[in-house]
mmCIF file of C-alpha atoms in Angstrom:
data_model
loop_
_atom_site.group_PDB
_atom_site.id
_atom_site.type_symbol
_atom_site.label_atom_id
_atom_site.label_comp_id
_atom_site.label_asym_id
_atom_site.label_seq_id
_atom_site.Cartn_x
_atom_site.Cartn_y
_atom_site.Cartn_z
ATOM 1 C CA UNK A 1 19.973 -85.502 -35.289
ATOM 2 C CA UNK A 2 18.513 -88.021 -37.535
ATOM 3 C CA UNK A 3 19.399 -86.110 -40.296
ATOM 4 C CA UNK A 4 22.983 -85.682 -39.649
ATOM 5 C CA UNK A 5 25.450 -85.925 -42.389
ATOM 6 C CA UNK A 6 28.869 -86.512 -41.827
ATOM 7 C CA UNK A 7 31.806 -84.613 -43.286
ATOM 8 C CA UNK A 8 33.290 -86.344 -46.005
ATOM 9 C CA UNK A 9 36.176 -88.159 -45.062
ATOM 10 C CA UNK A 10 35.593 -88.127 -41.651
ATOM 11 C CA UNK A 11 33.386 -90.852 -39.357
ATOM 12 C CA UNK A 12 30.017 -90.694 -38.205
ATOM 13 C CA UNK A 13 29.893 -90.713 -34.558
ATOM 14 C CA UNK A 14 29.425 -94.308 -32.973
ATOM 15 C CA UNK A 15 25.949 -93.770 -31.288
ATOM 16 C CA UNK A 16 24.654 -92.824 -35.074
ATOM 17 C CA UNK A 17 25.804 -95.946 -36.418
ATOM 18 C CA UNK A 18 23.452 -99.035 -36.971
ATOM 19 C CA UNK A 19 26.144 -101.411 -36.989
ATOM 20 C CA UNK A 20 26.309 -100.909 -33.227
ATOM 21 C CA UNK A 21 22.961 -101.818 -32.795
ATOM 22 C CA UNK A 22 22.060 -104.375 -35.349
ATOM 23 C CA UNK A 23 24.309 -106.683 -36.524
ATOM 24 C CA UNK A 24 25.601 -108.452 -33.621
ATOM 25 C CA UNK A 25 26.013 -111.769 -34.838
ATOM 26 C CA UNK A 26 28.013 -114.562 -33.291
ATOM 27 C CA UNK A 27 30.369 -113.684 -35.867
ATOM 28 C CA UNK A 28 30.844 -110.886 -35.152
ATOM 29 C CA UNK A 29 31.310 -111.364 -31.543
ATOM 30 C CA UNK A 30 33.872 -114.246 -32.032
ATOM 31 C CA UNK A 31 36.078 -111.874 -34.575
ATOM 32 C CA UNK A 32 35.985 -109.156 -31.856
ATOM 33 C CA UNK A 33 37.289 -111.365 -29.266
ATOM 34 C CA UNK A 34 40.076 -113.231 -31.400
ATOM 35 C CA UNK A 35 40.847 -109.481 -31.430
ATOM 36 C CA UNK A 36 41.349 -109.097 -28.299
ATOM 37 C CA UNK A 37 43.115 -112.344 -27.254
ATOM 38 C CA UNK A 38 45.941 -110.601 -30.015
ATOM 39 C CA UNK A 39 45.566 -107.758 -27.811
ATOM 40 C CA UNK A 40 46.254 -108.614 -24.287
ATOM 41 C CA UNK A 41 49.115 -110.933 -25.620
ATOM 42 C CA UNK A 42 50.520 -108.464 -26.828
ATOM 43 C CA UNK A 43 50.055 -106.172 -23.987
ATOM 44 C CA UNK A 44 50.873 -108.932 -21.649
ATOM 45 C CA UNK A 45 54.411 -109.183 -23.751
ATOM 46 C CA UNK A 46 54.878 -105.042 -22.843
ATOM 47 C CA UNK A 47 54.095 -105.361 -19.886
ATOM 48 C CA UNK A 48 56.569 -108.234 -18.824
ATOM 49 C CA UNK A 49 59.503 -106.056 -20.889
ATOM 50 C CA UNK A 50 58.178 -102.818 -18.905
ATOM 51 C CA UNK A 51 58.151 -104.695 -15.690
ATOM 52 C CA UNK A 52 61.284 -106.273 -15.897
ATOM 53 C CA UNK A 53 63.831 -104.873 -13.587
ATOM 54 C CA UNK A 54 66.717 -106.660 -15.294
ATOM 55 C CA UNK A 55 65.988 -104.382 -18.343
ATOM 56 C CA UNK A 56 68.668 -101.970 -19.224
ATOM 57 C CA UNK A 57 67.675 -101.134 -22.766
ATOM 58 C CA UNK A 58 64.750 -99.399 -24.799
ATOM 59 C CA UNK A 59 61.347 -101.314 -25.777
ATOM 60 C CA UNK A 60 61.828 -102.314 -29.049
ATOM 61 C CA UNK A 61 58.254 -102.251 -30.931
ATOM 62 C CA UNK A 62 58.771 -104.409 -34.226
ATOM 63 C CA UNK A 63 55.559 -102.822 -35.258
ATOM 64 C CA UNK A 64 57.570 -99.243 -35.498
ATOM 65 C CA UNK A 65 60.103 -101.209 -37.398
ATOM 66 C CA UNK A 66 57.949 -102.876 -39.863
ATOM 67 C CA UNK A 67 56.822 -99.325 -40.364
ATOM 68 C CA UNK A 68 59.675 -97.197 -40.879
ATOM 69 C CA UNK A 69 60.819 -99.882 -42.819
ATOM 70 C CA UNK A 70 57.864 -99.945 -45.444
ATOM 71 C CA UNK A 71 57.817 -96.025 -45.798
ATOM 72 C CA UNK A 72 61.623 -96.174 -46.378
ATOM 73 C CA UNK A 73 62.160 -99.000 -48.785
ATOM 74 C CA UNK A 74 59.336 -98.819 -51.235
ATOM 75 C CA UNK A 75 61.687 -99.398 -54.014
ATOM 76 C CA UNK A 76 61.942 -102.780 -54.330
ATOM 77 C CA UNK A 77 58.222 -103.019 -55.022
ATOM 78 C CA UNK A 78 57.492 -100.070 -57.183
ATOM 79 C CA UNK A 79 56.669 -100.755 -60.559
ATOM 80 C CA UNK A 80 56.541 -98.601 -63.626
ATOM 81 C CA UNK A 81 52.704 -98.575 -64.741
ATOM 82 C CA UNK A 82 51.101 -95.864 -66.478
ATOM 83 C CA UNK A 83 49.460 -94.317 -63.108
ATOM 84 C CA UNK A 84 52.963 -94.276 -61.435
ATOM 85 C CA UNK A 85 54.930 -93.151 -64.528
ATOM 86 C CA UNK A 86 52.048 -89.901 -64.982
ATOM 87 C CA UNK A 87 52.560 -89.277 -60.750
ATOM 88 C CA UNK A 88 55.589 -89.445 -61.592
ATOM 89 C CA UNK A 89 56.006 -86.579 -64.445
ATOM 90 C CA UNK A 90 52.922 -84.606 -62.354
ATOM 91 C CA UNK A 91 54.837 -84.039 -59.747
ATOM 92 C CA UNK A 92 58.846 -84.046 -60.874
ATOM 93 C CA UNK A 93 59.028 -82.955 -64.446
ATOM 94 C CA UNK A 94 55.888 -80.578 -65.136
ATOM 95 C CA UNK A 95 56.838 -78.086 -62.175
ATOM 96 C CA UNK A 96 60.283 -77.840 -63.679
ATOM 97 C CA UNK A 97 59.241 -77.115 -67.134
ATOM 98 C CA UNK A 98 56.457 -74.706 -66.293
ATOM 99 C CA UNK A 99 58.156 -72.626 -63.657
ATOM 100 C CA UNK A 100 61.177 -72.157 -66.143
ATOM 101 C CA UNK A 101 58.918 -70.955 -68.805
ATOM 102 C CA UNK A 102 56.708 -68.479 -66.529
ATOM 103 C CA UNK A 103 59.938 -67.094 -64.418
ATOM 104 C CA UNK A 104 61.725 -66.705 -68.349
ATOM 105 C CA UNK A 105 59.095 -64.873 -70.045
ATOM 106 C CA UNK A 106 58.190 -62.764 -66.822
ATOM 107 C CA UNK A 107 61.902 -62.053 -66.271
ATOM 108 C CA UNK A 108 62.444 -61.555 -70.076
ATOM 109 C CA UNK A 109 59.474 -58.899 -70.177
ATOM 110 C CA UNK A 110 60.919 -57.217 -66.763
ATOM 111 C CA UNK A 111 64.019 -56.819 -68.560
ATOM 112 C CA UNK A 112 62.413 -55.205 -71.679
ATOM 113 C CA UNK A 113 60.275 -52.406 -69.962
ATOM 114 C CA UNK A 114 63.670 -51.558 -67.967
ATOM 115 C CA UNK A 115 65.113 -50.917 -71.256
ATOM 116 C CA UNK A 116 62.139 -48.799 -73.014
ATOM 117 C CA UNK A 117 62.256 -47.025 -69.593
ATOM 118 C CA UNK A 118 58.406 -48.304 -68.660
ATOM 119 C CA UNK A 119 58.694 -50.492 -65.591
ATOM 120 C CA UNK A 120 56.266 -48.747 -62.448
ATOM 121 C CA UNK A 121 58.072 -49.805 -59.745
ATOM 122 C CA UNK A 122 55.491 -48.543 -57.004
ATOM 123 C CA UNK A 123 56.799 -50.167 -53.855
ATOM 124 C CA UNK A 124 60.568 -49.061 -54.403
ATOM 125 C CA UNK A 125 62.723 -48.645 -51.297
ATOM 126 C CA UNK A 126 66.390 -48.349 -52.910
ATOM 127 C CA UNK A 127 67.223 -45.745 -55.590
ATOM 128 C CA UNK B 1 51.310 -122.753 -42.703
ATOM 129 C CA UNK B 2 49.363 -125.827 -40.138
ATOM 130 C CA UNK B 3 51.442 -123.496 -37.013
ATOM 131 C CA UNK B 4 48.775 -120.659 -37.952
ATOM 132 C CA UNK B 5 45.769 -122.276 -37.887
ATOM 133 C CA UNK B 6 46.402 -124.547 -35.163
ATOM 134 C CA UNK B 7 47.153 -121.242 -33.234
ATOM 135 C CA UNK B 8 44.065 -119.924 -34.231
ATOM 136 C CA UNK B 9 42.208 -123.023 -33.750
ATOM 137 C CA UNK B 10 43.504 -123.047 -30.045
ATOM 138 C CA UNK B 11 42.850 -119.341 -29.682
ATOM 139 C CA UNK B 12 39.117 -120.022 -30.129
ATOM 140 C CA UNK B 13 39.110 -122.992 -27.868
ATOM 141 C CA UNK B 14 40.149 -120.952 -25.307
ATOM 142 C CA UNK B 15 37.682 -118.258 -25.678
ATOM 143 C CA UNK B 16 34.538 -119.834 -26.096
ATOM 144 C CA UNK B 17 35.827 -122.042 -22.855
ATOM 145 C CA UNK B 18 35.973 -118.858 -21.178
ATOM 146 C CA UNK B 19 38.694 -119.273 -19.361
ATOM 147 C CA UNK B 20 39.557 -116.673 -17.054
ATOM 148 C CA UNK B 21 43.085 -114.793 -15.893
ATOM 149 C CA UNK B 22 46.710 -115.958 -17.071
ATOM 150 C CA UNK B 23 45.935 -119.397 -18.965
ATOM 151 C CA UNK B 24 43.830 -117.600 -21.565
ATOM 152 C CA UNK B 25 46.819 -115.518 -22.638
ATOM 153 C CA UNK B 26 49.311 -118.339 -22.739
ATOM 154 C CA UNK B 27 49.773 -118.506 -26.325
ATOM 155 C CA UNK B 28 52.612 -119.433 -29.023
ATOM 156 C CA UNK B 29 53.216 -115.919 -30.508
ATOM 157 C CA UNK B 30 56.072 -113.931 -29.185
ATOM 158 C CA UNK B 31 57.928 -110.707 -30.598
ATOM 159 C CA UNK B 32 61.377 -111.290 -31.899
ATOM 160 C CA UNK B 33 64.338 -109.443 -30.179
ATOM 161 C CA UNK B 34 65.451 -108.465 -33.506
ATOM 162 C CA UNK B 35 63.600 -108.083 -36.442
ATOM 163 C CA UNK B 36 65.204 -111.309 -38.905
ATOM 164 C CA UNK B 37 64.051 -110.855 -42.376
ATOM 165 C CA UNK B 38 61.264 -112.813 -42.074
ATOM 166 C CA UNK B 39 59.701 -109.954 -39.077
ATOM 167 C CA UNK B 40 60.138 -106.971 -41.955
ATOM 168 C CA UNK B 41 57.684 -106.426 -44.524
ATOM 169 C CA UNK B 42 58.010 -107.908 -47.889
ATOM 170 C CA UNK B 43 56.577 -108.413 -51.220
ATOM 171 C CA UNK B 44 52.880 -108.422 -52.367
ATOM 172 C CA UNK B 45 51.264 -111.721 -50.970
ATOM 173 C CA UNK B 46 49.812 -114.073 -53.717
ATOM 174 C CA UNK B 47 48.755 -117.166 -52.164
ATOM 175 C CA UNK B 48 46.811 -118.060 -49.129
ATOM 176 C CA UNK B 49 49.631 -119.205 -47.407
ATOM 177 C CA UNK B 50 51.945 -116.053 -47.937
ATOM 178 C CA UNK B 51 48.433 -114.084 -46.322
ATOM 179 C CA UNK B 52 48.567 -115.982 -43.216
ATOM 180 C CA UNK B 53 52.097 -115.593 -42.517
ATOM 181 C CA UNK B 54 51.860 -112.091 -43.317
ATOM 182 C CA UNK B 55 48.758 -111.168 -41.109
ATOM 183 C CA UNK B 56 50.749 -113.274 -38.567
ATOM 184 C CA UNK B 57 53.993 -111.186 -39.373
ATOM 185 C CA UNK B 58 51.631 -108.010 -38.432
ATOM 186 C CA UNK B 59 49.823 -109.278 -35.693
ATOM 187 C CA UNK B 60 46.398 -108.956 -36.950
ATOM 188 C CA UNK B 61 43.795 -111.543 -37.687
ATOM 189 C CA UNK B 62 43.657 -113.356 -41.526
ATOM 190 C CA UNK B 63 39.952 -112.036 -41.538
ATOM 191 C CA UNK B 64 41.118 -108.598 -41.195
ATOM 192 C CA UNK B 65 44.476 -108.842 -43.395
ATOM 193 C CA UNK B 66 44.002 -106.846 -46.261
ATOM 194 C CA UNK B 67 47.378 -105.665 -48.424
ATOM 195 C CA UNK B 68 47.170 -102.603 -50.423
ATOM 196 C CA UNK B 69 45.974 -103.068 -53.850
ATOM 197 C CA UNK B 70 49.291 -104.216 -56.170
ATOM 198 C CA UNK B 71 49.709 -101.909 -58.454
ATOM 199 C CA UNK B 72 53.616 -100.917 -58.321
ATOM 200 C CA UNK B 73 53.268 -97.333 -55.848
ATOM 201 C CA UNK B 74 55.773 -99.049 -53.237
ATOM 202 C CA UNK B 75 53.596 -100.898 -50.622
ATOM 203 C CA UNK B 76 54.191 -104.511 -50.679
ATOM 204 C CA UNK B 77 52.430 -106.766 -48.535
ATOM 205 C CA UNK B 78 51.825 -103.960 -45.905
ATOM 206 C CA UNK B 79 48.343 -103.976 -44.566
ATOM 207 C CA UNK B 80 45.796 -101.272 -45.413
ATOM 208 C CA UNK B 81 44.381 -99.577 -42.549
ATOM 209 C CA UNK B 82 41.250 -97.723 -41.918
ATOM 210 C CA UNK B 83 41.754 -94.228 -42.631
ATOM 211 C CA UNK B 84 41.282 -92.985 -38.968
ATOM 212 C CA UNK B 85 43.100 -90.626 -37.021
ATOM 213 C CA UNK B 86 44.373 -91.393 -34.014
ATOM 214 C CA UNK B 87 41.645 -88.586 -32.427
ATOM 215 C CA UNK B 88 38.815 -91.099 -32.427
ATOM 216 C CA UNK B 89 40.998 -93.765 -30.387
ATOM 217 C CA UNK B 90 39.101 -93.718 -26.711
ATOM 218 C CA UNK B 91 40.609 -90.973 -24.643
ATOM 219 C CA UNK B 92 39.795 -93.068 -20.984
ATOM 220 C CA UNK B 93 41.281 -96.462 -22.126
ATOM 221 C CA UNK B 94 44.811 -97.316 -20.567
ATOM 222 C CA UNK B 95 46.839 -97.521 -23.766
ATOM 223 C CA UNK B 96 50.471 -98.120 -24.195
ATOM 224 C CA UNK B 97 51.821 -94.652 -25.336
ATOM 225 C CA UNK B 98 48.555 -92.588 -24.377
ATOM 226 C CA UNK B 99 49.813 -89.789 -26.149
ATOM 227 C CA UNK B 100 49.953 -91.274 -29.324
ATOM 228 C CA UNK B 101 46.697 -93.533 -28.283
ATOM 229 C CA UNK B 102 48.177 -96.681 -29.549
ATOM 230 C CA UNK B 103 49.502 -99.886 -28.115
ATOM 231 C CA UNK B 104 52.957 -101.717 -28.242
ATOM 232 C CA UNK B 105 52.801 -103.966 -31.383
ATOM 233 C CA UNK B 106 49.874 -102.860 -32.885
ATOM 234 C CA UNK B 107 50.024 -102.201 -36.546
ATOM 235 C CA UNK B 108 50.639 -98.592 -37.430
ATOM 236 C CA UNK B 109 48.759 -96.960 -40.310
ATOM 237 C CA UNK B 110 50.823 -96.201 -43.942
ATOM 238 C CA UNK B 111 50.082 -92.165 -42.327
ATOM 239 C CA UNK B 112 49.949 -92.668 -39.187
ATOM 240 C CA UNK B 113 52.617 -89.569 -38.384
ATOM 241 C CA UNK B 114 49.391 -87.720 -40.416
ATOM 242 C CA UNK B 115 47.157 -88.759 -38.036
ATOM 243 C CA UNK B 116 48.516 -88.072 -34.851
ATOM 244 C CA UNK B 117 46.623 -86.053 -32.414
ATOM 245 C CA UNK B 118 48.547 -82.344 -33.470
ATOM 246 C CA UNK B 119 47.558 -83.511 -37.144
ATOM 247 C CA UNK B 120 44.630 -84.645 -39.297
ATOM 248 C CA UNK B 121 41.416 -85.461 -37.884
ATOM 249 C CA UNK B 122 38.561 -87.709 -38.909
ATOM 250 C CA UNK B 123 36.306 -87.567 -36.091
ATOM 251 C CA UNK B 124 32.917 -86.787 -36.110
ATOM 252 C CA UNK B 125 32.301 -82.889 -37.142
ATOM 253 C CA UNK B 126 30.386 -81.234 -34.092
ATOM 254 C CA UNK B 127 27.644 -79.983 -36.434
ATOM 255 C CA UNK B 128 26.186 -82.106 -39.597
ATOM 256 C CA UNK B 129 27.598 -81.206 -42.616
ATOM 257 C CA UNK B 130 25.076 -79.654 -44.789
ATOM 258 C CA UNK B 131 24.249 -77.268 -41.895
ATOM 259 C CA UNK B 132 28.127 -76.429 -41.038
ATOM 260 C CA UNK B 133 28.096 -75.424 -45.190
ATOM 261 C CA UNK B 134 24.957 -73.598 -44.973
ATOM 262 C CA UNK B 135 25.757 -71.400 -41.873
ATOM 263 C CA UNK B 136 29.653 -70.858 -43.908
ATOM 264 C CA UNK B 137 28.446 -69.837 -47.035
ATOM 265 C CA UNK B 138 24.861 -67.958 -46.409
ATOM 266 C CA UNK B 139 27.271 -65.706 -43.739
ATOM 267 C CA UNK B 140 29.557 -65.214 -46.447
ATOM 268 C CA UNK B 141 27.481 -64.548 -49.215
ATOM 269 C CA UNK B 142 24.988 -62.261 -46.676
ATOM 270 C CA UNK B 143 28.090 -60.031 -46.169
ATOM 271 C CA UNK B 144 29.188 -59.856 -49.613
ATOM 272 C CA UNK B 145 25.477 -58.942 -50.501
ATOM 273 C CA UNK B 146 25.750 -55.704 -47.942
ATOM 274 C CA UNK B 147 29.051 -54.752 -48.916
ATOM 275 C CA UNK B 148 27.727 -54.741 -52.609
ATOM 276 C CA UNK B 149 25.177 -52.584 -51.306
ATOM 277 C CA UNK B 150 27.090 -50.437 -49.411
ATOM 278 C CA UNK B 151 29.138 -49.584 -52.497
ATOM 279 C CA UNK B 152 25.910 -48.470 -54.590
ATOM 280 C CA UNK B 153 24.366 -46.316 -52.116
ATOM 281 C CA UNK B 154 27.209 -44.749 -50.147
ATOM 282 C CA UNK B 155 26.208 -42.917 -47.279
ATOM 283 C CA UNK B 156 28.602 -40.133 -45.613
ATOM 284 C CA UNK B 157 28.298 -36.546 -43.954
ATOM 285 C CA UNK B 158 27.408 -33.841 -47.210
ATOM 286 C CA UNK B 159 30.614 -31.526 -47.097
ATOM 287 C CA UNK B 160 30.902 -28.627 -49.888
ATOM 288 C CA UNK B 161 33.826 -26.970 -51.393
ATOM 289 C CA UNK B 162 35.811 -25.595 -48.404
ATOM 290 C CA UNK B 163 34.985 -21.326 -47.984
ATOM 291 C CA UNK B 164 37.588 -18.908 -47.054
ATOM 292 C CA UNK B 165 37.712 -15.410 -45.719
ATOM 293 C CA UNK B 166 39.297 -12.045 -47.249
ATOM 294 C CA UNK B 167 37.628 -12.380 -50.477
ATOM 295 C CA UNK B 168 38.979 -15.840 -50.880
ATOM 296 C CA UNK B 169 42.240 -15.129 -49.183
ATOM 297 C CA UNK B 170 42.991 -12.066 -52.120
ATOM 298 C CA UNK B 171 45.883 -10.871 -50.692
ATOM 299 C CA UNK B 172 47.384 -14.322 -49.613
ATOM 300 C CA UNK B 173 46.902 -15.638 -52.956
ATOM 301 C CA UNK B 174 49.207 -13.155 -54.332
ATOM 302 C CA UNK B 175 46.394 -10.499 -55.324
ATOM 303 C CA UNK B 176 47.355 -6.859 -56.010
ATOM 304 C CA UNK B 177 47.516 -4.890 -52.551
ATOM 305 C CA UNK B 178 46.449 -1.197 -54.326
ATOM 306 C CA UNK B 179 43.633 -3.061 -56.908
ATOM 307 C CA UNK B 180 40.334 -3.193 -55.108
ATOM 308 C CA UNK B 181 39.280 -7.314 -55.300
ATOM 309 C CA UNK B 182 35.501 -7.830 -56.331
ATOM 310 C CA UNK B 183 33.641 -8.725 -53.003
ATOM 311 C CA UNK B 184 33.091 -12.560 -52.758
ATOM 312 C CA UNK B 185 30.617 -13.502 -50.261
ATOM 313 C CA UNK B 186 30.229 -17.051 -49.433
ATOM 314 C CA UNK B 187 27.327 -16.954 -47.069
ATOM 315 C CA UNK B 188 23.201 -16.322 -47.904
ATOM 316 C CA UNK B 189 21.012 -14.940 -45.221
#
C-alpha cells in the first residue's frame, strides 16, 4: 500500500498520512488541546440544557442558526464582479435562450414534414 | 477585543497546569438564548479585531478562523471548512446527534446537508485510485474488444433455404391439378 493514490477529492486514510507521525510539535499539541477545551465547554453547555429537568423547550444550537442564516441571506454580501455576473448568465440566461432556439427549430421542422406528409412516426399508439 | 485574548490567555493557563475535572472547563464563553445580531453572521472581516470576534462568534480558535475568500458570491465572514463529509467523523465517539456525527455548537460546513451520511462522501476509496481506474476501464474496454469480435466472425448453426414436399407444395401453391409438375427433388443420396 505504499503506492496508494487517493481519489481525487476525497482523503487519504489517516494511518497513510505522515502528518500523524511526524510533525508533532508542541505546537501542534497546544492547538489541539485549545481545541478541545472549546469542545467540552461546549459539550459541558449541552449537556447542562439536556440534563436540566426544568427544561420544557427544544435545544436551541446557534451554530444551526448561524447556518441557515448564511445560506439564506447571501444577499447583502454579493457583489457584482465579472465571475458572479458570467455564473450568473451560465446558469439563468443561456438555458433560456438555447432551449427556445433548439425546441423552435425542432418544433418548426416537426411541423413542416407533417405538412409535406414525411414525418415516420414509428412508435405511434393513437391514430 | 482584550476579552478574547485574555480568554485565550487563561485557556492555556489552564491546560498546560493540567488541571483535572470541572475547574478546567469553567470558562467565560456561554451560548446566547437568542441569537442578538451580534451571534448571526455578518460581513467580510477586515481587521484583526473583526477576526477574533468572529472566530469567537463561531466558536473556533483565531488560528483556525479562515473566512471564505471575498469576492462578492454571498459568504460573508462565514468560516471555510474542510471539505469533509460527515462519513469520516469517528463512528465509536459519543457525539451529540450521532446520526449526523456532529456536536451541539460546532460550526457546520457551507454543504454540510451535502455531506451528510445518505450524501457525498470523501472518505478514503477502498482500493487506490489508479488501480480502481485500471480494473474499470481494462474490463470495459476487454468486453468491447470481444463484442467487436463477435460481430466480425459471427458464429451460429448453418441452416439452408427451408425444403418442402409435393414438388414444392405444387398443388398448394395454386399449381394446375390435370398438368403434370416437373419432379423437384430436394434430397442427394
Amino acid at each position: 500500500m505504499a503506492d496508494y493514490r487517493e481519489a481525487p477529492l476525497a482523503t487519504r486514510p489517516k494511518t497513510l498520512d505522515p502528518d500523524e507521525y511526524f510533525n508533532l510539535s508542541p505546537d501542534l499539541r497546544r492547538a489541539e488541546e485549545e481545541r478541545a477545551a472549546i469542545r467540552a465547554n461546549l459539550k459541558r453547555q449541552y449537556q447542562l440544557q439536556l440534563n436540566n429537568p426544568h427544561r420544557k423547550e427544544l435545544i436551541e444550537d446557534p451554530a444551526l442558526t448561524r447556518w441557515v442564516y448564511a445560506r439564506t441571506n447571501p444577499y447583502p454580501h454579493f457583489r457584482a464582479t465579472p465571475k458572479t455576473s458570467l455564473l450568473g448568465m451560465l446558469f439563468g440566461v443561456v438555458p433560456l435562450i438555447v432551449l427556445y432556439y433548439t425546441f423552435k427549430t425542432d418544433r418548426d421542422n416537426r411541423e413542416e414534414q407533417i405538412k409535406a406528409g414525411t414525418l415516420d412516426r414509428k412508435f405511434k399508439l393513437s391514430y | 477585543m482584550a476579552g478574547v485574548v485574555g480568554f485565550q490567555r487563561w485557556v492555556r493557563a489552564l491546560t498546560r497546569a493540567r488541571v483535572a475535572g470541572m475547574p478546567a472547563l469553567l470558562s467565560a464563553s456561554r451560548a446566547a438564548s437568542g441569537p442578538s445580531k451580534g451571534m448571526l453572521p455578518g460581513p467580510y472581516p477586515n481587521t484583526p479585531e473583526e477576526r477574533a470576534a468572529a472566530a469567537k462568534k463561531y466558536n473556533m480558535r483565531v488560528e483556525d478562523y479562515e473566512p471564505h475568500p471575498d469576492n462578492g458570491e454571498g459568504f460573508g465572514d462565514y468560516p471555510k471548512l474542510p471539505d469533509r463529509s460527515q462519513h469520516e467523523r469517528d463512528p465509536w465517539y459519543s457525539w451529540d446527534h450521532p446520526d449526523l456525527r456532529r456536536n451541539w455548537g460546532e460550526p457546520m460546513h457551507w454543504n454540510f446537508d451535502m455531506f451528510i451520511r445518505n450524501r457525498v462522501d470523501t472518505s478514503p476509496t477502498v482500493v487506490p485510485w489508479h488501480t480502481a481506474c485500471k480494473h474499470l476501464f481494462g474490463f470495459i474496454g476487454f468486453m468491447l474488444f470481444m463484442f467487436y469480435v463477435g460481430e466480425q466472425f459471427p458464429a451460429y448453426q448453418a441452416v439452408g433455404p427451408k425444403q418442402y414436399p409435393y414438388n414444392n407444395l405444387y398443388l398448394e401453391r395454386g399449381g394446375d391439378p390435370d398438368k403434370q409438375p416437373e419432379e423437384v427433388k430436394n434430397y442427394e443420396i
